[in-house]
Amino acid sequence: MLSVSRLNAFYGRAHILHDVSLEAASGEVLVLLGRNGAGKSTTMKSIIGIVRPGAGSSVTFAGAEMAGRPPHEIARAGLGYVPEERRIFTDLTVMENLEVGRQAPREGLAPWTPERLFAIFPNLGRMRDRPGGRMSGGEQQMLTIARTLMGNPRLILLDEPSEGLAPVIVEEMANAIRQLKQEGLAVVLSEQNLHFAARVADRAVIIEKGTVRWQGTLATLEDEPEVKAQYLSV
Amino acid sequence: MDFVLIQFLTGLSNASALFLIASGLTVIFGVTRIVNFAHGSFYMLGAYLAWTIVRAFWDWGGREPYLFVLGVLAAAVVVGLIGVAMEMTLLRRIYRAPELFQLLATFGVVLMIQDATLAIWGPEDLPLPRPPWLRAFIDIAGSRFPRYDLILAIIGPVVLALLWLLFHRTRFGILVRAATQDREMVAALGVDQKKLFSGVFFLGSALAGLGGALVLPSQSANLQMDLSIIAEAFVVVVVGGMGSVTGAFLASLLIAEVQAFGIVLLPKITLVLVFLVMAAVLMVRPYGLLGKPQAHARAASGAVEPTLRPAPNILGLAGLAALLIAASAPFWAGAYAITVLIELAVFVLFAASLHLMMGPGGVVSFGHAAYFGLGAYGAALGLRYLALPMEAGLVAAPLFAGFFGVVFGVFVVRLSGVYLAMLTLAFAQIVWAATFQWVDVTGGDNGILGVWPSAWAADKSVYLWLALALCIGGTLLLRRFVFSPFGYGLRAARDSELRAEAIGLDTARLRLAAFAIAAAAAGLAGGVYAYAKGSVFPTYISIPKSVDALLMVLLGGVQTVTGPIVGAIAYHGLFVGILQATAYWRAALGLAIVVLVLAFPQGIAGFARDRWERARGLEAA
Amino acid sequence: MSAPVLEAVSLEKRFGGVHAVAGVSFRVAAGEMLALIGPNGAGKSTCFNLVNGQLRADGGEVRLGGQSLAGLRPRAIWRLGVGRTFQITATFASMTVRENVQMALISHRRMLWSFLARATDQFRAEAEALLAQVGMAEQAGRPCGVLAYGDLKRLELAIALANDPKLLLMDEPTAGMAPKERTALMDLTRGIVRARGLACLFTEHDMDVVFGQADRIIVMNRGRLIAEGTADQVRNDPAVREVYLGSGATSGGH
């Protein structure tokens, strides 16, 4: 479904990503692992087009080339993005936040409505008219995912969904991700928390210094302590 | 009592026009983060276009009221389209540039529209002929009140209600509000930013055009409308809270009423009064009536101030060579060249003083000309009332300017970003208004004449040397400050206020000190300038003069210490060149500003430094 | 136990209708690492900001070495000997690593208001000694803006130590770091805290760090302290398990 090949990215003069290649199939949960600053967030931002991929990079999604297109076109093609810092619209109510995310229904997928989302995130349903700024961190994290789902994506990019959340909320988050997988969505998430990754993901890609160092299933990763030690400092 | 009611109604009708303009400005700022200087020009264009369109309609179908309404709306739509054209051709390229660059680019547009208007409609004021129904009065409490003004008074609240519905009940409005907070995120959710921004520009510009068209019957279309309204519109937007439409409404009511009553009760200080109200509001509510602290506009990926390195030796040698050439000018150049060189020395110091605040201080002053002018007036007033000789006058100039730097700075350093820039502009307008209106003391428009150097410095050559010694000496001293513990503290406060306070730095005091030093240095430049010209005028404090300083700093590059020096020389060269070459110098200058902003977003010195460091493989921050 | 370095007594803070901190008291002794944990929105950050002066308490008092900090601004509190690191690193990006530390030393030695000296010549050796303590000596000349995240954290620690503090406040010191880096940073911190006899108060979401490094742990929920004790006591406290730790995960969402 998503195929990234030879992805390069730059911030000014700094070369951040070096020929990153990875693939995600529909219904799969893929996790990008790596240290802070390894390039996980930049990979996601380059896929969604917020960071412009360098020449020669290719990001194909559902058969179409995305590299070089503006973010809104990529999002409309069915790629949802949930940023690390949540970035909900604090002045807008829950319902208005969802409205911003709303896009046309997608063929072959049951369209998301606020009601369907509230079934997965019951907390949100109880605070429809509350401004985003008056929600707790965990509630905001749920809202940012729900908002992206309103665009009816086929694949959703989640940047560090467990960061800064209390252990109980992290469990809720893991459940939500598993539920999305059941809905048939592909999920690509970035994580530093291996425990969390192991609970939700099928496959892992390890990134370090902007380069892919290792790929494989999480079960295989369990048996490779050297890999974990070298790239994940576990 | 009748008088109160009538003045109140007059205030209401003025408030409507002000609200239309300010709401457009605040909506555009909210979404695009661009402070659109050209907004006043759109207002002016609205008036001129309405003058042409309404008259054409009337020629065709008689002077019917409905044709007036149609003409006004048509003018608004045309202005809206002009706004979209500006957004698409210019602003779209610089959305990621620092906000100051955007401001300057829009100021370039102001200059171009001024000359275009002059070329199309000529220099005369253009009043709209008023058929009887436009001149009708109605009786209110025994007084006659223009019916048209009453209609205007109602338009403001109606537009406010319509805007509220637009922003809360339509998808476009919700997207606009979302984009006001985080436009990158809105794009990542599948919303086409370009369309959204163009839509917002259409809406905002059309509101300004509507405002201009609506005031046409009671005023007349003239070439001063743009800059006179923009300062007021800024005040309204800042007092109301940037980005808040309801705030703009309340603020326009407040400001218009203050003006309506002020003109009767305190006619001598009407201009000052508006800005005093603004200062008072900002003291109590630093972010305006309904504003919120600005979540610092999300820095687009990786915009970090570079580390400062001392200039390479070769640069020092080049500077020394330039100084020697300038100092030896009396032996090989004519009188005109010497005059230009004196001005150049003055502007180098003027630009360097602004740079201390803008660069290391991170404080963008939009009214730096105030301190230049205060220095000049300090010297001139000293001569007029205390008979101070030049030597004492040149001491008085920086002290006078520095004193006001402290007084204004106390308010300024509490704010940040656009609020701060607007407040500095407001203070500059106060000073300008005082010199302009307080005729008994300052001579008003006629200025103060006869400010000549002492006998020993009367010769142009000697004065050049004096100017070089004071201005270049002052500039070098400012440079030294940048590398001192004080200068580092200033940069620390700019880089991370949180960390600076956490290591015991009093960031407000640091900024205040920088503000006062910069004001004093600008004052010295102004003093030297006054004696060079022999006179002082309110124009020394005008908005274009402040923009001159900004252009010099930005042209040179705000991130380098050498920047302002290079910028002052380049800008003054450009200015002298264009001024002599063309009648439409405003348009040419405006175009030059726009091209420079597009081509050299880091400034000349920043560009050169980037090349230098790349060539040597130095690690950039 | 020796007299506490930091003592918080019945702290109160309200935001509008929300009782963010309700009667919270705790002490930190010299050489002790005290962790403050709890769910998001429990009042940890508010509590933290009451101690460092960023916020003013509506009631109660914070004392440093017996002296009340009431009404003091953060910079005044710093002068009394409180060093801080931030959840999101706050350093001076336009300066080199060494200059960052020099800046703190310049402020500490009250050299700030000198206009003619060269800042880069001040306290150079001392800055380098501090950087060596946190293992950053060889990066002293690099622009701070290009540092890796873990190194920024260590730089922050060096800056926090520049005023020779009695108390170290660390807000989520390991947020955003890899497991091994976390342990390394906290081992380093612990060593310095012991060696210098500092008191250290930190908030943290990573339970490995909390249980592994803290001498004592206090747990907040809805503005109140709900538990206090050693790692084992807190880990087995049913109330803490319910509101915070969850069904048995020992390692949280960091």
PDB file of N, CA, C and O in Angstrom, chain A residues 34-37 86 136-138 160 162-171 191-193 195-196 199 229-234, chain C residues 38-41 149 172 175-182 205 207-208 241-249 251-254:
ATOM      1  N   GLY A  34      13.792   3.723  16.925  1.00  0.00           N
ATOM      2  CA  GLY A  34      15.061   4.445  16.862  1.00  0.00           C
ATOM      3  C   GLY A  34      15.124   5.495  17.942  1.00  0.00           C
ATOM      4  O   GLY A  34      14.114   5.832  18.560  1.00  0.00           O
ATOM      5  N   ARG A  35      16.332   6.001  18.186  1.00  0.00           N
ATOM      6  CA  ARG A  35      16.525   6.994  19.235  1.00  0.00           C
ATOM      7  C   ARG A  35      15.919   8.327  18.815  1.00  0.00           C
ATOM      8  O   ARG A  35      15.609   8.543  17.659  1.00  0.00           O
ATOM      9  N   ASN A  36      15.829   9.199  19.792  1.00  0.00           N
ATOM     10  CA  ASN A  36      15.425  10.561  19.490  1.00  0.00           C
ATOM     11  C   ASN A  36      16.408  11.174  18.511  1.00  0.00           C
ATOM     12  O   ASN A  36      17.610  11.042  18.671  1.00  0.00           O
ATOM     13  N   GLY A  37      15.891  11.805  17.494  1.00  0.00           N
ATOM     14  CA  GLY A  37      16.782  12.420  16.508  1.00  0.00           C
ATOM     15  C   GLY A  37      17.292  11.447  15.468  1.00  0.00           C
ATOM     16  O   GLY A  37      18.121  11.810  14.643  1.00  0.00           O
ATOM     17  N   ARG A  86       0.750  16.457  18.940  1.00  0.00           N
ATOM     18  CA  ARG A  86      -0.726  16.429  18.963  1.00  0.00           C
ATOM     19  C   ARG A  86      -1.320  17.552  18.132  1.00  0.00           C
ATOM     20  O   ARG A  86      -2.106  17.314  17.265  1.00  0.00           O
ATOM     21  N   SER A 136      -7.382  17.073  28.837  1.00  0.00           N
ATOM     22  CA  SER A 136      -6.121  16.572  29.372  1.00  0.00           C
ATOM     23  C   SER A 136      -5.267  16.028  28.221  1.00  0.00           C
ATOM     24  O   SER A 136      -5.745  15.833  27.106  1.00  0.00           O
ATOM     25  N   GLY A 137      -4.006  15.767  28.523  1.00  0.00           N
ATOM     26  CA  GLY A 137      -3.086  15.290  27.495  1.00  0.00           C
ATOM     27  C   GLY A 137      -3.571  14.012  26.823  1.00  0.00           C
ATOM     28  O   GLY A 137      -3.519  13.866  25.608  1.00  0.00           O
ATOM     29  N   GLY A 138      -4.082  13.094  27.629  1.00  0.00           N
ATOM     30  CA  GLY A 138      -4.552  11.822  27.070  1.00  0.00           C
ATOM     31  C   GLY A 138      -5.753  12.037  26.152  1.00  0.00           C
ATOM     32  O   GLY A 138      -5.832  11.464  25.065  1.00  0.00           O
ATOM     33  N   GLU A 160       4.963   8.830  17.596  1.00  0.00           N
ATOM     34  CA  GLU A 160       5.141   8.668  19.040  1.00  0.00           C
ATOM     35  C   GLU A 160       3.839   8.803  19.834  1.00  0.00           C
ATOM     36  O   GLU A 160       3.710   9.671  20.690  1.00  0.00           O
ATOM     37  N   SER A 162       2.631   7.189  22.285  1.00  0.00           N
ATOM     38  CA  SER A 162       2.622   6.922  23.729  1.00  0.00           C
ATOM     39  C   SER A 162       3.452   7.921  24.517  1.00  0.00           C
ATOM     40  O   SER A 162       3.448   7.913  25.739  1.00  0.00           O
ATOM     41  N   GLU A 163       4.120   8.827  23.808  1.00  0.00           N
ATOM     42  CA  GLU A 163       5.028   9.767  24.472  1.00  0.00           C
ATOM     43  C   GLU A 163       4.299  10.616  25.517  1.00  0.00           C
ATOM     44  O   GLU A 163       3.267  11.214  25.244  1.00  0.00           O
ATOM     45  N   GLY A 164       4.867  10.643  26.702  1.00  0.00           N
ATOM     46  CA  GLY A 164       4.348  11.538  27.731  1.00  0.00           C
ATOM     47  C   GLY A 164       3.006  11.159  28.311  1.00  0.00           C
ATOM     48  O   GLY A 164       2.358  11.969  28.939  1.00  0.00           O
ATOM     49  N   LEU A 165       2.560   9.926  28.094  1.00  0.00           N
ATOM     50  CA  LEU A 165       1.268   9.524  28.646  1.00  0.00           C
ATOM     51  C   LEU A 165       1.470   8.587  29.831  1.00  0.00           C
ATOM     52  O   LEU A 165       2.427   7.821  29.881  1.00  0.00           O
ATOM     53  N   ALA A 166       0.541   8.660  30.750  1.00  0.00           N
ATOM     54  CA  ALA A 166       0.603   7.778  31.914  1.00  0.00           C
ATOM     55  C   ALA A 166       0.364   6.343  31.459  1.00  0.00           C
ATOM     56  O   ALA A 166      -0.319   6.101  30.470  1.00  0.00           O
ATOM     57  N   PRO A 167       0.907   5.380  32.210  1.00  0.00           N
ATOM     58  CA  PRO A 167       0.776   3.978  31.797  1.00  0.00           C
ATOM     59  C   PRO A 167      -0.658   3.541  31.513  1.00  0.00           C
ATOM     60  O   PRO A 167      -0.889   2.807  30.542  1.00  0.00           O
ATOM     61  N   VAL A 168      -1.637   3.999  32.301  1.00  0.00           N
ATOM     62  CA  VAL A 168      -3.027   3.583  32.030  1.00  0.00           C
ATOM     63  C   VAL A 168      -3.495   4.063  30.670  1.00  0.00           C
ATOM     64  O   VAL A 168      -4.173   3.346  29.939  1.00  0.00           O
ATOM     65  N   ILE A 169      -3.170   5.308  30.332  1.00  0.00           N
ATOM     66  CA  ILE A 169      -3.608   5.873  29.045  1.00  0.00           C
ATOM     67  C   ILE A 169      -2.890   5.148  27.903  1.00  0.00           C
ATOM     68  O   ILE A 169      -3.455   4.928  26.839  1.00  0.00           O
ATOM     69  N   VAL A 170      -1.633   4.777  28.152  1.00  0.00           N
ATOM     70  CA  VAL A 170      -0.889   4.063  27.128  1.00  0.00           C
ATOM     71  C   VAL A 170      -1.608   2.770  26.776  1.00  0.00           C
ATOM     72  O   VAL A 170      -1.707   2.393  25.607  1.00  0.00           O
ATOM     73  N   GLU A 171      -2.170   2.114  27.762  1.00  0.00           N
ATOM     74  CA  GLU A 171      -2.925   0.885  27.483  1.00  0.00           C
ATOM     75  C   GLU A 171      -4.124   1.165  26.597  1.00  0.00           C
ATOM     76  O   GLU A 171      -4.394   0.441  25.641  1.00  0.00           O
ATOM     77  N   GLU A 191       8.115   4.938  17.518  1.00  0.00           N
ATOM     78  CA  GLU A 191       8.142   4.672  18.954  1.00  0.00           C
ATOM     79  C   GLU A 191       9.571   4.606  19.450  1.00  0.00           C
ATOM     80  O   GLU A 191      10.490   4.288  18.705  1.00  0.00           O
ATOM     81  N   GLN A 192       9.727   4.930  20.732  1.00  0.00           N
ATOM     82  CA  GLN A 192      10.991   4.626  21.378  1.00  0.00           C
ATOM     83  C   GLN A 192      10.757   3.553  22.418  1.00  0.00           C
ATOM     84  O   GLN A 192      11.678   2.963  22.951  1.00  0.00           O
ATOM     85  N   ASN A 193       9.485   3.350  22.716  1.00  0.00           N
ATOM     86  CA  ASN A 193       9.109   2.430  23.769  1.00  0.00           C
ATOM     87  C   ASN A 193       8.893   1.058  23.155  1.00  0.00           C
ATOM     88  O   ASN A 193       7.878   0.781  22.537  1.00  0.00           O
ATOM     89  N   HIS A 195       8.412  -1.816  24.551  1.00  0.00           N
ATOM     90  CA  HIS A 195       7.311  -2.584  25.143  1.00  0.00           C
ATOM     91  C   HIS A 195       6.007  -2.275  24.425  1.00  0.00           C
ATOM     92  O   HIS A 195       5.241  -3.153  24.072  1.00  0.00           O
ATOM     93  N   PHE A 196       5.790  -0.965  24.217  1.00  0.00           N
ATOM     94  CA  PHE A 196       4.557  -0.547  23.561  1.00  0.00           C
ATOM     95  C   PHE A 196       4.524  -1.061  22.126  1.00  0.00           C
ATOM     96  O   PHE A 196       3.519  -1.608  21.671  1.00  0.00           O
ATOM     97  N   ARG A 199       3.557  -4.586  21.693  1.00  0.00           N
ATOM     98  CA  ARG A 199       2.153  -4.918  21.959  1.00  0.00           C
ATOM     99  C   ARG A 199       1.246  -4.614  20.777  1.00  0.00           C
ATOM    100  O   ARG A 199       0.149  -5.137  20.690  1.00  0.00           O
ATOM    101  N   ALA A 229      20.646  -3.754  21.256  1.00  0.00           N
ATOM    102  CA  ALA A 229      21.642  -3.026  22.042  1.00  0.00           C
ATOM    103  C   ALA A 229      22.275  -1.914  21.212  1.00  0.00           C
ATOM    104  O   ALA A 229      22.475  -0.798  21.680  1.00  0.00           O
ATOM    105  N   GLN A 230      22.566  -2.261  19.955  1.00  0.00           N
ATOM    106  CA  GLN A 230      23.306  -1.308  19.144  1.00  0.00           C
ATOM    107  C   GLN A 230      22.470  -0.092  18.745  1.00  0.00           C
ATOM    108  O   GLN A 230      22.935   1.043  18.795  1.00  0.00           O
ATOM    109  N   TYR A 231      21.228  -0.336  18.324  1.00  0.00           N
ATOM    110  CA  TYR A 231      20.449   0.774  17.765  1.00  0.00           C
ATOM    111  C   TYR A 231      19.388   1.324  18.701  1.00  0.00           C
ATOM    112  O   TYR A 231      18.910   2.423  18.518  1.00  0.00           O
ATOM    113  N   LEU A 232      18.973   0.523  19.650  1.00  0.00           N
ATOM    114  CA  LEU A 232      17.877   0.986  20.495  1.00  0.00           C
ATOM    115  C   LEU A 232      18.333   1.242  21.916  1.00  0.00           C
ATOM    116  O   LEU A 232      17.558   1.665  22.749  1.00  0.00           O
ATOM    117  N   SER A 233      19.624   0.996  22.199  1.00  0.00           N
ATOM    118  CA  SER A 233      20.148   1.196  23.549  1.00  0.00           C
ATOM    119  C   SER A 233      19.285   0.479  24.573  1.00  0.00           C
ATOM    120  O   SER A 233      18.952   1.043  25.610  1.00  0.00           O
ATOM    121  N   VAL A 234      18.873  -0.756  24.268  1.00  0.00           N
ATOM    122  CA  VAL A 234      18.084  -1.490  25.258  1.00  0.00           C
ATOM    123  C   VAL A 234      19.022  -2.368  26.073  1.00  0.00           C
ATOM    124  O   VAL A 234      19.859  -3.040  25.489  1.00  0.00           O
TER     125      VAL A 234
ATOM    126  N   GLY C  38       2.661  10.660  38.596  1.00  0.00           N
ATOM    127  CA  GLY C  38       1.212  10.710  38.601  1.00  0.00           C
ATOM    128  C   GLY C  38       0.691  10.821  37.181  1.00  0.00           C
ATOM    129  O   GLY C  38       1.453  11.120  36.272  1.00  0.00           O
ATOM    130  N   PRO C  39      -0.620  10.601  36.982  1.00  0.00           N
ATOM    131  CA  PRO C  39      -1.185  10.669  35.628  1.00  0.00           C
ATOM    132  C   PRO C  39      -1.104  12.084  35.046  1.00  0.00           C
ATOM    133  O   PRO C  39      -0.902  13.043  35.793  1.00  0.00           O
ATOM    134  N   ASN C  40      -1.299  12.197  33.726  1.00  0.00           N
ATOM    135  CA  ASN C  40      -1.324  13.518  33.108  1.00  0.00           C
ATOM    136  C   ASN C  40      -2.445  14.334  33.737  1.00  0.00           C
ATOM    137  O   ASN C  40      -3.541  13.844  33.917  1.00  0.00           O
ATOM    138  N   GLY C  41      -2.154  15.571  34.052  1.00  0.00           N
ATOM    139  CA  GLY C  41      -3.177  16.421  34.630  1.00  0.00           C
ATOM    140  C   GLY C  41      -3.361  16.230  36.126  1.00  0.00           C
ATOM    141  O   GLY C  41      -4.293  16.758  36.715  1.00  0.00           O
ATOM    142  N   TYR C 149      20.074  14.995  20.874  1.00  0.00           N
ATOM    143  CA  TYR C 149      19.160  15.271  21.979  1.00  0.00           C
ATOM    144  C   TYR C 149      19.747  14.910  23.346  1.00  0.00           C
ATOM    145  O   TYR C 149      19.686  15.678  24.291  1.00  0.00           O
ATOM    146  N   GLU C 172      10.789  15.938  33.959  1.00  0.00           N
ATOM    147  CA  GLU C 172      10.871  14.842  32.980  1.00  0.00           C
ATOM    148  C   GLU C 172      12.235  14.789  32.306  1.00  0.00           C
ATOM    149  O   GLU C 172      12.341  14.958  31.089  1.00  0.00           O
ATOM    150  N   ALA C 175      12.594  12.452  29.132  1.00  0.00           N
ATOM    151  CA  ALA C 175      11.578  12.400  28.075  1.00  0.00           C
ATOM    152  C   ALA C 175      12.252  12.439  26.715  1.00  0.00           C
ATOM    153  O   ALA C 175      13.168  13.222  26.485  1.00  0.00           O
ATOM    154  N   GLY C 176      11.817  11.560  25.840  1.00  0.00           N
ATOM    155  CA  GLY C 176      12.338  11.579  24.479  1.00  0.00           C
ATOM    156  C   GLY C 176      13.693  10.939  24.308  1.00  0.00           C
ATOM    157  O   GLY C 176      14.331  11.118  23.282  1.00  0.00           O
ATOM    158  N   MET C 177      14.179  10.187  25.296  1.00  0.00           N
ATOM    159  CA  MET C 177      15.482   9.548  25.145  1.00  0.00           C
ATOM    160  C   MET C 177      15.327   8.028  25.047  1.00  0.00           C
ATOM    161  O   MET C 177      14.321   7.468  25.456  1.00  0.00           O
ATOM    162  N   ALA C 178      16.356   7.380  24.508  1.00  0.00           N
ATOM    163  CA  ALA C 178      16.352   5.932  24.421  1.00  0.00           C
ATOM    164  C   ALA C 178      16.689   5.343  25.791  1.00  0.00           C
ATOM    165  O   ALA C 178      17.310   6.001  26.616  1.00  0.00           O
ATOM    166  N   PRO C 179      16.238   4.096  26.019  1.00  0.00           N
ATOM    167  CA  PRO C 179      16.382   3.492  27.356  1.00  0.00           C
ATOM    168  C   PRO C 179      17.790   3.608  27.949  1.00  0.00           C
ATOM    169  O   PRO C 179      17.957   4.003  29.104  1.00  0.00           O
ATOM    170  N   LYS C 180      18.807   3.285  27.147  1.00  0.00           N
ATOM    171  CA  LYS C 180      20.149   3.268  27.710  1.00  0.00           C
ATOM    172  C   LYS C 180      20.623   4.677  28.049  1.00  0.00           C
ATOM    173  O   LYS C 180      21.254   4.906  29.071  1.00  0.00           O
ATOM    174  N   GLU C 181      20.277   5.642  27.158  1.00  0.00           N
ATOM    175  CA  GLU C 181      20.633   7.035  27.411  1.00  0.00           C
ATOM    176  C   GLU C 181      19.992   7.513  28.701  1.00  0.00           C
ATOM    177  O   GLU C 181      20.563   8.289  29.458  1.00  0.00           O
ATOM    178  N   ARG C 182      18.750   7.058  28.919  1.00  0.00           N
ATOM    179  CA  ARG C 182      18.040   7.463  30.127  1.00  0.00           C
ATOM    180  C   ARG C 182      18.802   7.027  31.357  1.00  0.00           C
ATOM    181  O   ARG C 182      19.049   7.815  32.270  1.00  0.00           O
ATOM    182  N   HIS C 205       7.977   9.966  33.701  1.00  0.00           N
ATOM    183  CA  HIS C 205       6.964   8.990  33.286  1.00  0.00           C
ATOM    184  C   HIS C 205       7.549   7.595  33.092  1.00  0.00           C
ATOM    185  O   HIS C 205       6.819   6.627  32.981  1.00  0.00           O
ATOM    186  N   MET C 207       8.897   4.405  34.260  1.00  0.00           N
ATOM    187  CA  MET C 207       8.912   3.732  35.553  1.00  0.00           C
ATOM    188  C   MET C 207      10.244   3.041  35.832  1.00  0.00           C
ATOM    189  O   MET C 207      10.625   2.869  36.983  1.00  0.00           O
ATOM    190  N   ASP C 208      10.968   2.653  34.780  1.00  0.00           N
ATOM    191  CA  ASP C 208      12.290   2.074  35.005  1.00  0.00           C
ATOM    192  C   ASP C 208      13.184   3.091  35.689  1.00  0.00           C
ATOM    193  O   ASP C 208      13.901   2.783  36.644  1.00  0.00           O
ATOM    194  N   ARG C 241      -1.758   1.796  41.597  1.00  0.00           N
ATOM    195  CA  ARG C 241      -1.965   0.886  40.463  1.00  0.00           C
ATOM    196  C   ARG C 241      -3.210   1.291  39.694  1.00  0.00           C
ATOM    197  O   ARG C 241      -3.227   1.294  38.476  1.00  0.00           O
ATOM    198  N   GLU C 242      -4.248   1.669  40.436  1.00  0.00           N
ATOM    199  CA  GLU C 242      -5.495   1.962  39.760  1.00  0.00           C
ATOM    200  C   GLU C 242      -5.417   3.223  38.903  1.00  0.00           C
ATOM    201  O   GLU C 242      -5.815   3.221  37.740  1.00  0.00           O
ATOM    202  N   VAL C 243      -4.899   4.316  39.482  1.00  0.00           N
ATOM    203  CA  VAL C 243      -4.962   5.564  38.729  1.00  0.00           C
ATOM    204  C   VAL C 243      -3.779   5.745  37.789  1.00  0.00           C
ATOM    205  O   VAL C 243      -3.853   6.534  36.863  1.00  0.00           O
ATOM    206  N   TYR C 244      -2.710   5.031  38.034  1.00  0.00           N
ATOM    207  CA  TYR C 244      -1.528   5.373  37.259  1.00  0.00           C
ATOM    208  C   TYR C 244      -0.848   4.189  36.587  1.00  0.00           C
ATOM    209  O   TYR C 244      -0.659   4.165  35.379  1.00  0.00           O
ATOM    210  N   LEU C 245      -0.471   3.195  37.349  1.00  0.00           N
ATOM    211  CA  LEU C 245       0.382   2.150  36.784  1.00  0.00           C
ATOM    212  C   LEU C 245      -0.367   1.202  35.870  1.00  0.00           C
ATOM    213  O   LEU C 245       0.199   0.629  34.953  1.00  0.00           O
ATOM    214  N   GLY C 246      -1.678   1.038  36.124  1.00  0.00           N
ATOM    215  CA  GLY C 246      -2.433   0.135  35.270  1.00  0.00           C
ATOM    216  C   GLY C 246      -2.257  -1.307  35.684  1.00  0.00           C
ATOM    217  O   GLY C 246      -1.707  -1.618  36.741  1.00  0.00           O
ATOM    218  N   SER C 247      -2.679  -2.209  34.793  1.00  0.00           N
ATOM    219  CA  SER C 247      -2.900  -3.598  35.169  1.00  0.00           C
ATOM    220  C   SER C 247      -1.651  -4.404  35.436  1.00  0.00           C
ATOM    221  O   SER C 247      -1.706  -5.606  35.476  1.00  0.00           O
ATOM    222  N   GLY C 248      -0.520  -3.839  35.558  1.00  0.00           N
ATOM    223  CA  GLY C 248       0.621  -4.683  35.887  1.00  0.00           C
ATOM    224  C   GLY C 248       1.812  -4.418  35.022  1.00  0.00           C
ATOM    225  O   GLY C 248       2.856  -5.041  35.159  1.00  0.00           O
ATOM    226  N   ALA C 249       1.674  -3.490  34.096  1.00  0.00           N
ATOM    227  CA  ALA C 249       2.849  -3.103  33.322  1.00  0.00           C
ATOM    228  C   ALA C 249       3.836  -2.464  34.284  1.00  0.00           C
ATOM    229  O   ALA C 249       3.475  -1.589  35.044  1.00  0.00           O
ATOM    230  N   SER C 251       6.669  -1.176  33.106  1.00  0.00           N
ATOM    231  CA  SER C 251       7.271  -0.066  32.374  1.00  0.00           C
ATOM    232  C   SER C 251       6.177   0.661  31.632  1.00  0.00           C
ATOM    233  O   SER C 251       5.465   0.083  30.836  1.00  0.00           O
ATOM    234  N   GLY C 252       6.030   1.921  31.912  1.00  0.00           N
ATOM    235  CA  GLY C 252       4.934   2.681  31.341  1.00  0.00           C
ATOM    236  C   GLY C 252       5.280   3.260  29.999  1.00  0.00           C
ATOM    237  O   GLY C 252       6.207   2.855  29.330  1.00  0.00           O
ATOM    238  N   GLY C 253       4.467   4.184  29.615  1.00  0.00           N
ATOM    239  CA  GLY C 253       4.662   4.842  28.321  1.00  0.00           C
ATOM    240  C   GLY C 253       5.742   5.877  28.426  1.00  0.00           C
ATOM    241  O   GLY C 253       5.612   6.950  27.896  1.00  0.00           O
ATOM    242  N   HIS C 254       6.744   5.591  29.074  1.00  0.00           N
ATOM    243  CA  HIS C 254       7.863   6.468  29.396  1.00  0.00           C
ATOM    244  C   HIS C 254       7.459   7.913  29.498  1.00  0.00           C
ATOM    245  O   HIS C 254       6.769   8.470  28.753  1.00  0.00           O
TER     246      HIS C 254
END
